[in-house]
PDB file of C-alpha atoms and ligand atoms in Angstrom:
ATOM      1  CA  MET W   1       0.000   0.000   0.000  1.00 75.00           C
ATOM      2  CA  ASN W   2       1.518   3.320  -1.054  1.00 82.00           C
ATOM      3  CA  ALA W   3       1.387   6.555   0.973  1.00 83.00           C
ATOM      4  CA  ASN W   4      -1.618   7.870  -0.946  1.00 85.00           C
ATOM      5  CA  GLU W   5      -3.613   4.728  -0.303  1.00 86.00           C
ATOM      6  CA  GLN W   6      -2.655   4.809   3.374  1.00 87.00           C
ATOM      7  CA  VAL W   7      -3.970   8.351   3.721  1.00 88.00           C
ATOM      8  CA  TRP W   8      -7.262   7.424   2.025  1.00 89.00           C
ATOM      9  CA  THR W   9      -7.643   4.299   4.152  1.00 89.00           C
ATOM     10  CA  LYS W  10      -7.113   6.366   7.292  1.00 87.00           C
ATOM     11  CA  VAL W  11      -9.656   8.987   6.178  1.00 89.00           C
ATOM     12  CA  ILE W  12     -12.240   6.329   5.267  1.00 88.00           C
ATOM     13  CA  ASN W  13     -11.757   4.592   8.625  1.00 83.00           C
ATOM     14  CA  GLN W  14     -12.212   7.913  10.446  1.00 82.00           C
ATOM     15  CA  VAL W  15     -15.430   8.610   8.520  1.00 85.00           C
ATOM     16  CA  ARG W  16     -16.682   5.096   9.258  1.00 80.00           C
ATOM     17  CA  THR W  17     -15.969   5.479  12.983  1.00 80.00           C
ATOM     18  CA  TRP W  18     -17.635   8.905  13.036  1.00 82.00           C
ATOM     19  CA  ALA W  19     -20.722   7.543  11.249  1.00 80.00           C
ATOM     20  CA  ARG W  20     -20.889   4.496  13.515  1.00 77.00           C
ATOM     21  CA  MET W  21     -20.591   6.580  16.677  1.00 78.00           C
ATOM     22  CA  ASN W  22     -23.404   8.853  15.588  1.00 81.00           C
ATOM     23  CA  SER W  23     -25.832   6.200  14.422  1.00 84.00           C
ATOM     24  CA  ILE W  24     -25.718   3.147  16.647  1.00 87.00           C
ATOM     25  CA  TRP W  25     -28.593   0.785  15.859  1.00 90.00           C
ATOM     26  CA  ALA W  26     -29.368  -1.706  18.563  1.00 91.00           C
ATOM     27  CA  VAL W  27     -31.309  -4.933  18.609  1.00 93.00           C
ATOM     28  CA  HIS W  28     -32.664  -6.182  21.929  1.00 94.00           C
ATOM     29  CA  PHE W  29     -32.711  -9.878  22.822  1.00 94.00           C
ATOM     30  CA  ASN W  30     -34.269 -11.364  25.955  1.00 94.00           C
ATOM     31  CA  SER W  31     -32.468 -14.643  26.520  1.00 93.00           C
ATOM     32  CA  GLY W  32     -34.459 -15.560  29.642  1.00 90.00           C
ATOM     33  CA  SER W  33     -34.880 -12.415  31.697  1.00 90.00           C
ATOM     34  CA  CYS W  34     -37.678 -11.903  34.262  1.00 93.00           C
ATOM     35  CA  ASN W  35     -38.540  -8.760  32.205  1.00 92.00           C
ATOM     36  CA  GLY W  36     -37.224  -6.355  34.855  1.00 93.00           C
ATOM     37  CA  CYS W  37     -34.164  -5.530  32.748  1.00 94.00           C
ATOM     38  CA  ASP W  38     -36.288  -5.318  29.599  1.00 93.00           C
ATOM     39  CA  ILE W  39     -38.496  -2.643  31.120  1.00 94.00           C
ATOM     40  CA  GLU W  40     -35.384  -0.588  31.939  1.00 93.00           C
ATOM     41  CA  ILE W  41     -34.097  -1.067  28.375  1.00 92.00           C
ATOM     42  CA  LEU W  42     -37.435   0.125  27.015  1.00 90.00           C
ATOM     43  CA  ALA W  43     -37.370   3.122  29.373  1.00 91.00           C
ATOM     44  CA  THR W  44     -33.889   3.912  28.051  1.00 89.00           C
ATOM     45  CA  LEU W  45     -34.954   3.715  24.430  1.00 87.00           C
ATOM     46  CA  THR W  46     -38.243   5.589  24.742  1.00 86.00           C
ATOM     47  CA  PRO W  47     -38.711   9.395  24.997  1.00 87.00           C
ATOM     48  CA  ARG W  48     -38.174   9.813  28.737  1.00 88.00           C
ATOM     49  CA  TYR W  49     -34.466   9.067  28.439  1.00 88.00           C
ATOM     50  CA  ASP W  50     -34.476   9.608  24.684  1.00 86.00           C
ATOM     51  CA  VAL W  51     -31.224   8.020  23.531  1.00 86.00           C
ATOM     52  CA  GLU W  52     -32.261   8.712  19.949  1.00 85.00           C
ATOM     53  CA  ARG W  53     -30.843  12.197  20.477  1.00 84.00           C
ATOM     54  CA  PHE W  54     -27.426  10.459  20.491  1.00 82.00           C
ATOM     55  CA  GLY W  55     -28.299   8.542  17.307  1.00 85.00           C
ATOM     56  CA  ILE W  56     -29.050   5.310  19.167  1.00 87.00           C
ATOM     57  CA  LYS W  57     -32.077   3.598  17.660  1.00 87.00           C
ATOM     58  CA  LEU W  58     -33.900   0.369  18.374  1.00 88.00           C
ATOM     59  CA  GLU W  59     -33.789  -1.847  15.303  1.00 87.00           C
ATOM     60  CA  GLY W  60     -35.974  -4.874  14.772  1.00 88.00           C
ATOM     61  CA  SER W  61     -33.682  -6.829  12.487  1.00 91.00           C
ATOM     62  CA  PRO W  62     -30.257  -8.096  13.585  1.00 93.00           C
ATOM     63  CA  ARG W  63     -29.147  -7.796   9.955  1.00 93.00           C
ATOM     64  CA  HIS W  64     -29.209  -3.990  10.285  1.00 92.00           C
ATOM     65  CA  ALA W  65     -27.953  -3.686  13.858  1.00 91.00           C
ATOM     66  CA  ASP W  66     -24.542  -2.691  15.228  1.00 89.00           C
ATOM     67  CA  VAL W  67     -25.176  -3.590  18.852  1.00 91.00           C
ATOM     68  CA  LEU W  68     -26.886  -6.566  20.440  1.00 94.00           C
ATOM     69  CA  ILE W  69     -28.322  -5.772  23.895  1.00 94.00           C
ATOM     70  CA  VAL W  70     -28.935  -8.995  25.806  1.00 95.00           C
ATOM     71  CA  THR W  71     -30.899  -9.347  29.048  1.00 95.00           C
ATOM     72  CA  GLY W  72     -31.286 -12.347  31.322  1.00 92.00           C
ATOM     73  CA  PRO W  73     -29.476 -15.646  31.720  1.00 94.00           C
ATOM     74  CA  VAL W  74     -29.317 -17.840  28.639  1.00 94.00           C
ATOM     75  CA  THR W  75     -31.938 -20.545  28.733  1.00 94.00           C
ATOM     76  CA  ARG W  76     -31.630 -23.805  26.807  1.00 93.00           C
ATOM     77  CA  GLN W  77     -34.507 -22.666  24.631  1.00 93.00           C
ATOM     78  CA  ALA W  78     -32.940 -19.261  23.836  1.00 93.00           C
ATOM     79  CA  ARG W  79     -29.338 -20.397  23.284  1.00 93.00           C
ATOM     80  CA  GLU W  80     -29.618 -21.296  19.610  1.00 93.00           C
ATOM     81  CA  ARG W  81     -31.689 -18.204  18.857  1.00 94.00           C
ATOM     82  CA  LEU W  82     -29.115 -15.996  20.584  1.00 95.00           C
ATOM     83  CA  ILE W  83     -26.305 -17.528  18.524  1.00 95.00           C
ATOM     84  CA  ARG W  84     -28.327 -17.206  15.328  1.00 94.00           C
ATOM     85  CA  THR W  85     -29.178 -13.562  16.074  1.00 95.00           C
ATOM     86  CA  TYR W  86     -25.496 -12.812  16.756  1.00 95.00           C
ATOM     87  CA  GLU W  87     -24.391 -14.530  13.559  1.00 93.00           C
ATOM     88  CA  GLN W  88     -26.914 -12.583  11.488  1.00 93.00           C
ATOM     89  CA  MET W  89     -25.458  -9.229  12.540  1.00 93.00           C
ATOM     90  CA  PRO W  90     -22.983  -7.605  10.138  1.00 90.00           C
ATOM     91  CA  GLU W  91     -19.383  -6.932  11.209  1.00 86.00           C
ATOM     92  CA  PRO W  92     -18.250  -5.034  13.145  1.00 85.00           C
ATOM     93  CA  LYS W  93     -20.764  -5.982  15.821  1.00 89.00           C
ATOM     94  CA  PHE W  94     -20.853  -5.420  19.553  1.00 91.00           C
ATOM     95  CA  VAL W  95     -22.646  -7.048  22.451  1.00 93.00           C
ATOM     96  CA  ILE W  96     -23.832  -5.393  25.669  1.00 93.00           C
ATOM     97  CA  SER W  97     -24.790  -7.716  28.494  1.00 94.00           C
ATOM     98  CA  VAL W  98     -27.376  -6.044  30.757  1.00 93.00           C
ATOM     99  CA  GLY W  99     -28.188  -7.125  34.307  1.00 92.00           C
ATOM    100  CA  ALA W 100     -26.790  -9.495  36.902  1.00 91.00           C
ATOM    101  CA  CYS W 101     -28.479 -12.508  35.311  1.00 93.00           C
ATOM    102  CA  SER W 102     -26.891 -11.921  31.917  1.00 93.00           C
ATOM    103  CA  ILE W 103     -23.466 -11.465  33.542  1.00 93.00           C
ATOM    104  CA  SER W 104     -23.447 -14.385  35.958  1.00 90.00           C
ATOM    105  CA  GLY W 105     -26.790 -16.156  35.822  1.00 86.00           C
ATOM    106  CA  GLY W 106     -27.903 -14.126  38.852  1.00 86.00           C
ATOM    107  CA  VAL W 107     -30.909 -15.559  40.634  1.00 90.00           C
ATOM    108  CA  PHE W 108     -31.259 -18.153  37.881  1.00 89.00           C
ATOM    109  CA  GLU W 109     -27.758 -19.568  38.341  1.00 87.00           C
ATOM    110  CA  GLY W 110     -27.879 -23.364  38.481  1.00 87.00           C
ATOM    111  CA  CYS W 111     -31.426 -23.632  37.180  1.00 89.00           C
ATOM    112  CA  TYR W 112     -32.068 -26.783  35.141  1.00 91.00           C
ATOM    113  CA  ASN W 113     -33.214 -24.711  32.155  1.00 90.00           C
ATOM    114  CA  CYS W 114     -30.249 -22.278  31.998  1.00 90.00           C
ATOM    115  CA  VAL W 115     -26.952 -22.841  30.205  1.00 91.00           C
ATOM    116  CA  GLY W 116     -25.218 -19.903  31.894  1.00 88.00           C
ATOM    117  CA  SER W 117     -24.380 -16.264  31.296  1.00 91.00           C
ATOM    118  CA  VAL W 118     -24.337 -14.455  27.963  1.00 93.00           C
ATOM    119  CA  ASP W 119     -20.549 -14.582  27.674  1.00 91.00           C
ATOM    120  CA  ASP W 120     -20.736 -18.359  27.986  1.00 90.00           C
ATOM    121  CA  VAL W 121     -22.452 -18.288  24.599  1.00 92.00           C
ATOM    122  CA  ILE W 122     -21.295 -15.240  22.608  1.00 92.00           C
ATOM    123  CA  PRO W 123     -18.498 -12.646  22.998  1.00 92.00           C
ATOM    124  CA  VAL W 124     -19.467  -9.646  25.156  1.00 92.00           C
ATOM    125  CA  ASP W 125     -17.947  -6.155  24.852  1.00 90.00           C
ATOM    126  CA  VAL W 126     -19.631  -4.310  27.724  1.00 90.00           C
ATOM    127  CA  PHE W 127     -21.171  -5.603  30.965  1.00 93.00           C
ATOM    128  CA  ILE W 128     -23.778  -3.513  32.798  1.00 92.00           C
ATOM    129  CA  PRO W 129     -24.402  -4.835  36.333  1.00 91.00           C
ATOM    130  CA  GLY W 130     -27.533  -4.310  38.402  1.00 89.00           C
ATOM    131  CA  CYS W 131     -30.840  -5.988  39.147  1.00 92.00           C
ATOM    132  CA  PRO W 132     -32.139  -4.357  37.117  1.00 90.00           C
ATOM    133  CA  PRO W 133     -29.695  -1.621  36.062  1.00 91.00           C
ATOM    134  CA  ARG W 134     -31.297   1.791  35.810  1.00 92.00           C
ATOM    135  CA  PRO W 135     -31.513   3.550  32.429  1.00 91.00           C
ATOM    136  CA  GLU W 136     -28.634   5.828  33.484  1.00 91.00           C
ATOM    137  CA  ALA W 137     -26.439   2.735  33.887  1.00 91.00           C
ATOM    138  CA  VAL W 138     -27.524   1.441  30.482  1.00 90.00           C
ATOM    139  CA  ILE W 139     -26.656   4.802  28.912  1.00 89.00           C
ATOM    140  CA  ASP W 140     -23.303   4.701  30.720  1.00 88.00           C
ATOM    141  CA  GLY W 141     -22.611   1.264  29.210  1.00 88.00           C
ATOM    142  CA  ILE W 142     -23.421   2.540  25.739  1.00 85.00           C
ATOM    143  CA  VAL W 143     -21.113   5.511  26.324  1.00 84.00           C
ATOM    144  CA  GLN W 144     -18.342   3.062  27.326  1.00 84.00           C
ATOM    145  CA  LEU W 145     -18.807   1.291  24.037  1.00 83.00           C
ATOM    146  CA  LEU W 146     -18.792   4.557  22.078  1.00 81.00           C
ATOM    147  CA  THR W 147     -15.625   5.659  23.885  1.00 80.00           C
ATOM    148  CA  GLU W 148     -13.911   2.456  22.869  1.00 77.00           C
ATOM    149  CA  LEU W 149     -15.112   2.915  19.311  1.00 74.00           C
ATOM    150  CA  LYS W 150     -13.803   6.495  19.294  1.00 70.00           C
ATOM    151  CA  GLY W 151     -10.423   5.246  20.399  1.00 66.00           C
ATOM    152  CA  GLY W 152     -10.547   2.852  17.458  1.00 56.00           C
ATOM    153  CA  LYS W 153     -10.374  -0.150  19.741  1.00 54.00           C
ATOM    154  CA  ALA W 154     -13.490  -1.986  20.691  1.00 50.00           C
ATOM    155  CA  ARG W 155     -12.783  -4.157  23.706  1.00 49.00           C
ATOM    156  CA  ALA W 156     -11.454  -7.568  22.853  1.00 47.00           C
ATOM    157  CA  PRO W 157     -14.118 -10.202  23.381  1.00 44.00           C
ATOM    158  CA  GLN W 158     -14.182 -11.432  26.967  1.00 45.00           C
ATOM    159  CA  LYS W 159     -15.401 -14.845  25.895  1.00 40.00           C
ATOM    160  CA  GLN W 160     -14.200 -17.946  27.645  1.00 37.00           C
ATOM    161  CA  ASN W 161     -16.105 -20.640  25.770  1.00 43.00           C
ATOM    162  CA  VAL W 162     -16.847 -19.425  22.263  1.00 41.00           C
ATOM    163  CA  PRO W 163     -18.960 -22.084  20.550  1.00 43.00           C
ATOM    164  CA  GLU W 164     -17.187 -23.620  17.544  1.00 49.00           C
ATOM    165  CA  GLU W 165     -19.800 -22.287  15.149  1.00 47.00           C
ATOM    166  CA  ILE W 166     -18.907 -18.708  16.239  1.00 40.00           C
ATOM    167  CA  ALA W 167     -15.192 -19.129  16.817  1.00 40.00           C
ATOM    168  CA  ALA W 168     -14.734 -20.410  13.246  1.00 38.00           C
TER     169      ALA W 168
HETATM  170  S1  LIG U 201     -30.963  -8.911  36.668  1.00 56.95           S
HETATM  171 FE1  LIG U 201     -32.798  -8.750  37.989  1.00 56.95          FE
HETATM  172  S2  LIG U 201     -34.275  -7.653  36.734  1.00 56.95           S
HETATM  173 FE2  LIG U 201     -32.687  -8.410  35.325  1.00 56.95          FE
HETATM  174  S3  LIG U 201     -33.424 -10.398  34.600  1.00 56.95           S
HETATM  175 FE3  LIG U 201     -32.181 -10.799  36.415  1.00 56.95          FE
HETATM  176  S4  LIG U 201     -33.638 -10.839  38.142  1.00 56.95           S
HETATM  177 FE4  LIG U 201     -34.672  -9.845  36.400  1.00 56.95          FE
END
């Protein structure tokens, strides 16, 4: 790559990062939550907290989303759907794990129908603790992600047991 190409690549990457930071589209996935976290997510995304003013928008299709917001522990029933949703998202993609249950299993830890936390199934970039976390905490988690994006370095996946179908 010559010097001219390097300059253009740098400029294009800067424009991409700028565009991404100002238009984050998020898809929400409940992998087994009691709905407490989901209500806080909805409060965050609706006009009271109004994250659309930062360009953050709830998107219905994972194929158009940048960020996957996951709530709850991962149940056996939801595991495959969570993996499929993650795989359908275009690169680069990011995952935010919201609530104690999504981080560690929380009150559902050890239940016969749960396979574990979100990062037991897919890579997670940002963890937001709480039961449930308040909208301010959710916004703070999104800001963490944007800060990492601004620095040009999204956090390396924290995954311990990436399923083969994702690790490939
Ligand atoms: S963290 Fe609390 S509110 Fe969220 S899913 Fe678990 S029990 Fe429900």
